[in-house]
XYZ file of C-alpha atoms in Angstrom:
409
model
C 134.728 90.438 69.778
C 134.355 94.197 69.544
C 130.658 93.835 70.142
C 131.289 91.654 73.187
C 133.763 94.136 74.691
C 131.314 96.929 73.937
C 128.539 95.136 75.810
C 130.806 94.556 78.808
C 131.807 98.195 78.833
C 128.125 99.184 78.749
C 127.393 96.973 81.738
C 130.350 98.463 83.665
C 129.144 101.979 82.798
C 125.612 101.233 84.024
C 126.977 99.778 87.261
C 129.146 102.839 87.774
C 126.180 105.184 87.180
C 123.904 103.298 89.607
C 123.800 105.211 92.919
C 125.447 103.410 95.796
C 123.414 102.597 98.892
C 125.248 102.857 102.210
C 125.117 100.038 104.744
C 122.919 101.938 107.212
C 120.281 102.625 104.540
C 120.279 98.942 103.537
C 119.843 97.874 107.164
C 116.972 100.315 107.725
C 115.328 99.119 104.519
C 115.607 95.487 105.634
C 114.181 96.249 109.082
C 111.216 98.313 107.921
C 110.377 95.568 105.424
C 110.549 93.050 108.259
C 108.265 95.249 110.342
C 105.675 95.412 107.532
C 105.850 91.627 107.111
C 105.369 90.829 110.816
C 102.669 93.466 111.338
C 100.946 92.167 108.198
C 100.993 88.611 109.553
C 99.505 89.807 112.849
C 96.788 91.882 111.221
C 96.013 89.267 108.584
C 95.414 86.579 111.191
C 93.374 88.790 113.511
C 91.553 91.704 111.877
C 89.340 89.827 109.366
C 88.179 87.434 112.099
C 87.653 89.971 114.894
C 84.007 90.565 113.964
C 83.433 86.787 113.874
C 85.015 86.448 117.305
C 82.770 89.195 118.700
C 79.637 87.743 117.073
C 80.669 84.328 118.410
C 80.737 85.968 121.847
C 77.126 87.092 121.519
C 77.185 90.455 119.688
C 75.160 91.427 116.621
C 76.922 92.852 113.554
C 75.362 96.276 114.213
C 76.884 96.254 117.714
C 80.228 95.254 116.231
C 80.010 98.186 113.809
C 79.186 100.568 116.673
C 82.085 99.288 118.776
C 84.549 99.674 115.895
C 83.239 103.124 114.987
C 83.620 104.434 118.534
C 87.217 103.221 118.649
C 88.023 104.686 115.242
C 86.454 108.074 116.097
C 88.496 108.438 119.270
C 91.652 107.381 117.437
C 91.089 110.197 114.910
C 90.661 112.764 117.666
C 93.842 111.593 119.408
C 96.105 111.672 116.306
C 97.089 115.368 116.623
C 98.101 114.690 120.240
C 100.374 111.886 119.060
C 101.869 114.282 116.532
C 102.681 116.877 119.168
C 104.231 114.232 121.416
C 106.383 112.857 118.599
C 107.521 116.349 117.652
C 108.200 117.402 121.215
C 110.174 114.348 122.289
C 111.410 113.019 118.908
C 110.322 109.465 119.718
C 109.112 108.056 116.396
C 110.644 104.668 117.093
C 109.009 104.390 120.528
C 105.601 105.384 119.179
C 105.893 102.863 116.324
C 106.786 100.155 118.845
C 103.774 101.048 121.026
C 101.498 100.999 117.956
C 101.920 97.217 117.730
C 102.841 96.266 121.300
C 99.860 97.823 123.101
C 97.149 96.304 120.823
C 98.977 92.968 121.130
C 98.815 92.955 124.931
C 95.235 94.263 125.037
C 94.043 91.497 122.693
C 94.117 89.109 125.671
C 91.045 90.891 127.074
C 88.796 90.319 124.031
C 87.432 87.313 125.888
C 85.268 89.596 128.030
C 81.487 89.150 127.550
C 80.759 92.817 128.381
C 80.142 95.341 125.604
C 81.548 98.255 127.630
C 84.787 96.401 128.416
C 85.216 95.363 124.780
C 84.586 98.933 123.630
C 87.274 100.247 125.987
C 89.747 97.555 124.877
C 89.117 98.167 121.167
C 89.282 101.945 121.620
C 92.608 101.806 123.470
C 93.966 99.451 120.806
C 92.909 101.821 118.043
C 94.368 104.858 119.833
C 97.805 103.237 119.584
C 97.308 101.338 116.308
C 96.243 104.551 114.541
C 99.856 105.746 114.639
C 101.206 102.628 112.910
C 100.447 103.638 109.308
C 101.787 107.223 109.386
C 104.873 106.208 111.386
C 105.777 103.149 109.321
C 104.990 104.980 106.061
C 107.276 107.833 107.140
C 110.120 105.374 107.682
C 109.312 103.624 104.401
C 109.187 106.790 102.275
C 112.546 107.995 103.609
C 114.100 104.507 103.391
C 112.915 104.176 99.781
C 114.516 107.490 98.867
C 117.823 106.644 100.525
C 117.954 103.114 99.112
C 116.895 104.279 95.610
C 113.807 102.088 95.502
C 110.045 102.724 95.586
C 107.544 102.940 98.415
C 105.513 100.129 96.824
C 108.558 97.848 96.821
C 108.625 98.198 100.616
C 104.905 98.327 101.368
C 104.166 95.099 99.454
C 105.748 93.134 102.341
C 102.775 94.219 104.439
C 100.432 92.739 101.861
C 102.517 89.566 101.693
C 102.252 89.195 105.460
C 98.531 89.937 105.400
C 97.998 87.362 102.644
C 99.814 84.629 104.540
C 98.171 85.658 107.814
C 94.670 85.642 106.346
C 95.057 82.116 105.018
C 96.753 80.829 108.168
C 94.071 82.511 110.264
C 91.354 80.593 108.426
C 93.186 77.320 109.025
C 93.853 78.229 112.649
C 90.260 78.954 113.663
C 88.840 76.069 111.629
C 91.022 73.666 113.620
C 90.965 75.420 117.004
C 88.462 78.137 117.921
C 87.808 81.690 116.754
C 88.016 82.893 120.368
C 91.768 82.034 120.336
C 92.661 84.177 117.320
C 94.317 86.716 119.631
C 97.230 84.337 120.358
C 99.090 84.627 116.993
C 98.178 88.335 116.900
C 99.997 88.766 120.214
C 103.063 86.805 119.091
C 103.623 88.456 115.690
C 102.965 91.972 116.975
C 105.449 91.539 119.816
C 108.039 90.351 117.284
C 107.336 93.448 115.177
C 107.686 95.610 118.297
C 111.059 94.009 119.071
C 112.269 94.768 115.536
C 111.622 98.506 115.998
C 114.527 98.693 118.490
C 116.910 98.500 115.510
C 115.227 101.279 113.520
C 116.584 104.848 113.593
C 115.210 106.872 116.482
C 113.415 109.157 114.039
C 112.900 109.253 110.272
C 115.120 112.100 109.093
C 113.031 114.258 106.813
C 109.716 113.359 108.419
C 107.764 115.653 110.681
C 104.835 113.407 111.466
C 101.394 114.890 112.173
C 103.334 117.830 113.241
C 104.102 121.434 113.159
C 101.475 124.033 112.476
C 98.829 121.341 112.092
C 95.950 123.808 112.224
C 97.613 126.136 109.698
C 98.439 123.208 107.450
C 94.881 121.915 107.609
C 93.485 125.340 106.703
C 95.842 125.602 103.727
C 95.157 122.131 102.353
C 91.410 122.199 102.965
C 91.247 125.475 101.080
C 92.292 123.522 97.976
C 89.122 122.423 96.134
C 90.918 119.651 94.279
C 92.239 118.228 97.540
C 88.745 118.340 99.061
C 87.280 116.469 96.086
C 90.101 113.948 96.350
C 89.347 113.415 100.062
C 85.623 113.085 99.346
C 86.309 110.460 96.690
C 88.626 108.575 99.071
C 85.970 108.604 101.798
C 83.197 107.289 99.542
C 85.374 104.616 97.951
C 87.239 103.418 101.004
C 84.248 103.191 103.332
C 83.189 100.258 101.147
C 86.391 98.423 102.109
C 85.001 97.806 105.608
C 82.526 95.422 103.934
C 85.636 93.349 103.234
C 87.913 94.130 106.196
C 85.251 93.856 108.911
C 82.420 91.800 107.425
C 83.751 89.529 104.680
C 83.883 86.461 106.915
C 80.331 87.037 108.188
C 78.901 87.662 104.715
C 80.834 84.673 103.336
C 79.307 82.413 105.993
C 75.872 83.849 105.183
C 76.409 82.738 101.571
C 77.191 79.193 102.779
C 80.986 79.330 102.881
C 83.206 77.852 105.584
C 85.730 79.651 107.770
C 88.600 77.774 106.119
C 87.446 78.863 102.648
C 87.035 82.428 103.934
C 90.743 82.291 104.736
C 91.442 81.352 101.111
C 89.474 84.388 99.924
C 91.346 86.681 102.307
C 94.654 85.189 101.152
C 93.824 85.785 97.486
C 92.859 89.386 98.198
C 96.071 90.199 100.049
C 98.224 88.255 97.590
C 96.708 90.261 94.725
C 98.121 93.383 96.382
C 101.706 92.199 96.001
C 102.139 92.498 92.199
C 99.946 95.625 92.203
C 102.196 97.399 94.690
C 105.381 96.237 92.969
C 104.360 97.636 89.572
C 102.375 100.607 90.901
C 105.197 103.141 90.509
C 105.787 102.140 86.873
C 102.089 102.237 85.986
C 101.553 105.564 87.772
C 104.472 107.131 85.887
C 102.788 106.185 82.633
C 99.163 107.046 83.383
C 99.341 109.499 86.286
C 98.023 109.394 89.849
C 94.573 110.754 89.040
C 93.830 108.223 86.295
C 95.011 105.337 88.452
C 92.760 106.482 91.294
C 89.841 106.475 88.854
C 90.731 103.020 87.511
C 90.952 101.669 91.066
C 87.552 103.199 91.908
C 85.987 101.396 88.924
C 87.593 98.169 90.146
C 85.777 98.697 93.453
C 82.478 99.176 91.586
C 83.055 95.960 89.639
C 84.088 94.099 92.775
C 80.936 94.939 94.771
C 78.677 94.654 91.747
C 79.769 91.071 91.060
C 79.206 90.068 94.694
C 75.759 91.694 94.638
C 74.716 89.864 91.446
C 76.352 86.514 92.280
C 76.323 85.957 96.084
C 77.839 82.470 96.055
C 81.039 81.390 97.849
C 83.210 80.528 94.829
C 82.386 83.851 93.144
C 83.107 85.736 96.375
C 86.510 84.062 96.487
C 87.365 84.612 92.809
C 86.393 88.296 92.871
C 89.051 88.972 95.515
C 91.564 88.974 92.650
C 90.343 92.550 92.126
C 91.679 93.591 95.533
C 95.095 94.484 94.118
C 93.636 96.557 91.292
C 91.228 98.266 93.694
C 92.905 98.739 97.091
C 96.543 98.164 96.039
C 96.593 100.703 93.216
C 94.286 103.098 95.057
C 96.382 103.261 98.229
C 99.762 103.675 96.511
C 98.346 106.267 94.095
C 96.660 108.188 96.908
C 99.729 108.316 99.180
C 101.920 109.520 96.305
C 99.239 111.975 95.113
C 99.158 113.595 98.563
C 102.964 113.734 98.571
C 102.853 115.511 95.210
C 100.037 117.971 95.890
C 101.172 119.038 99.385
C 104.014 121.528 99.789
C 107.306 120.138 101.105
C 106.846 121.642 104.577
C 103.316 120.191 104.747
C 104.034 116.619 103.698
C 103.329 115.197 107.144
C 100.192 117.297 107.570
C 98.897 116.170 104.173
C 99.494 112.502 104.927
C 97.887 112.933 108.355
C 94.732 114.492 106.907
C 94.580 111.770 104.254
C 95.006 109.060 106.892
C 92.277 110.593 109.079
C 89.833 110.494 106.157
C 90.949 107.317 104.356
C 91.272 105.178 107.467
C 89.457 107.107 110.197
C 86.299 108.697 108.805
C 85.905 105.998 106.153
C 86.284 103.337 108.853
C 83.648 104.951 111.060
C 81.137 105.465 108.237
C 81.764 102.024 106.749
C 81.623 100.060 109.985
C 78.407 101.757 111.103
C 76.652 101.645 107.732
C 77.774 98.236 106.539
C 77.302 96.600 109.936
C 73.737 97.934 110.102
C 72.942 96.919 106.508
C 74.390 93.429 106.987
C 72.263 92.868 110.068
C 69.016 94.324 108.667
C 69.184 93.506 104.956
C 71.909 90.918 104.630
C 75.002 90.904 102.417
C 72.978 91.847 99.302
C 71.930 95.217 100.727
C 75.449 95.873 101.996
C 77.015 95.113 98.606
C 74.486 97.270 96.735
C 75.235 100.174 99.056
C 78.953 99.681 98.361
C 78.343 99.853 94.606
C 76.481 103.159 94.958
C 79.104 104.646 97.266
C 81.974 103.623 94.954
C 80.148 105.160 91.960
C 79.774 108.476 93.806
C 83.431 108.351 94.803
C 84.447 107.684 91.194
C 82.497 110.781 90.098
C 84.513 112.976 92.477
C 87.804 111.371 91.456
C 86.822 111.783 87.800
C 86.403 115.511 88.445
C 89.891 115.600 89.999
C 91.357 113.803 86.964
C 89.630 116.147 84.504
C 90.685 119.297 86.363
C 94.244 118.021 86.617
C 94.360 117.299 82.884
C 92.893 120.720 82.121
C 95.428 122.535 84.319
C 98.307 120.684 82.649
C 97.039 121.458 79.129
C 96.662 125.149 79.953
């Protein structure tokens, strides 16, 4: 009996020691999770099939890569302007809403047969969509702190939505037509935009893309370790466009169907969910730098297998590595930047990381991989991805070694 009462007392003590979460923090947490889920559904149903829709409309994959690269480049250049606007008018919520609402409305015009029109539409979409990650991540990081949870426990809802959307997208276009993939993208993004009305007007501690951007950039880019980290991110993540932009095309080249491509996309996104949920625990044990290196090797393995065995069932099975590669890499990288940047430069650090990880890597990857896919097929594209991931792993290995050396001394 004494033991039983002792156990009950221990449970009561643990409950008393657990920090309480106020109602407002719980509501914000629920809403930002809902936003990630809806935006994930929209992106999962649309983004992987956009290149197929454009090729279906008469473009070559090299043209698709050029179109996407132009849009991504302009979105990088416009990000500091967004930062100044957010800082000046304190309208984080409005900008987050526009980041999903504007691309949703513009998606109607992807039916145009003209390259110039499509380039303008994609560029405008990217100008607004580029703010989605830093804005939503700012809300998520603050919400996680206030609700005493982890960033990964919030961000995984985006992967869950993407997983479901990818699979549903494959079913949708196999039964209807790839040219109609914009319809669910419009619906889910507008729902996500509506949900932002119930978010706080701004995320308390966050100063997004903001103050003293030029001074912050000079400070961070003067850090050799940070430069090597960015270089590794660029080389590793540019390979991801071979999946995000060209998986469906390369899968069809190998003899796969659109419906089965949806299964592969679903597996990849679903693999992110457990990775993001356990990321914080694994990172605490092994460290950010080691996890970045492990994720880079997962990328090497992923592209190497597809290069050696270019058959549909292998291309589907290998997507199980997506969580170990992208899931661990992204969570580790975001938290690494948060750790290495000074408190007053958190937003600047995340902005620079986002410009390289999403922007520059997207431009380089879409141009290079689109050209290689068109001229040499999926085999040449996958081999290039292996080489790029190896070079990225070398840089990240240097970061891990230097970090270990600085700790030991």
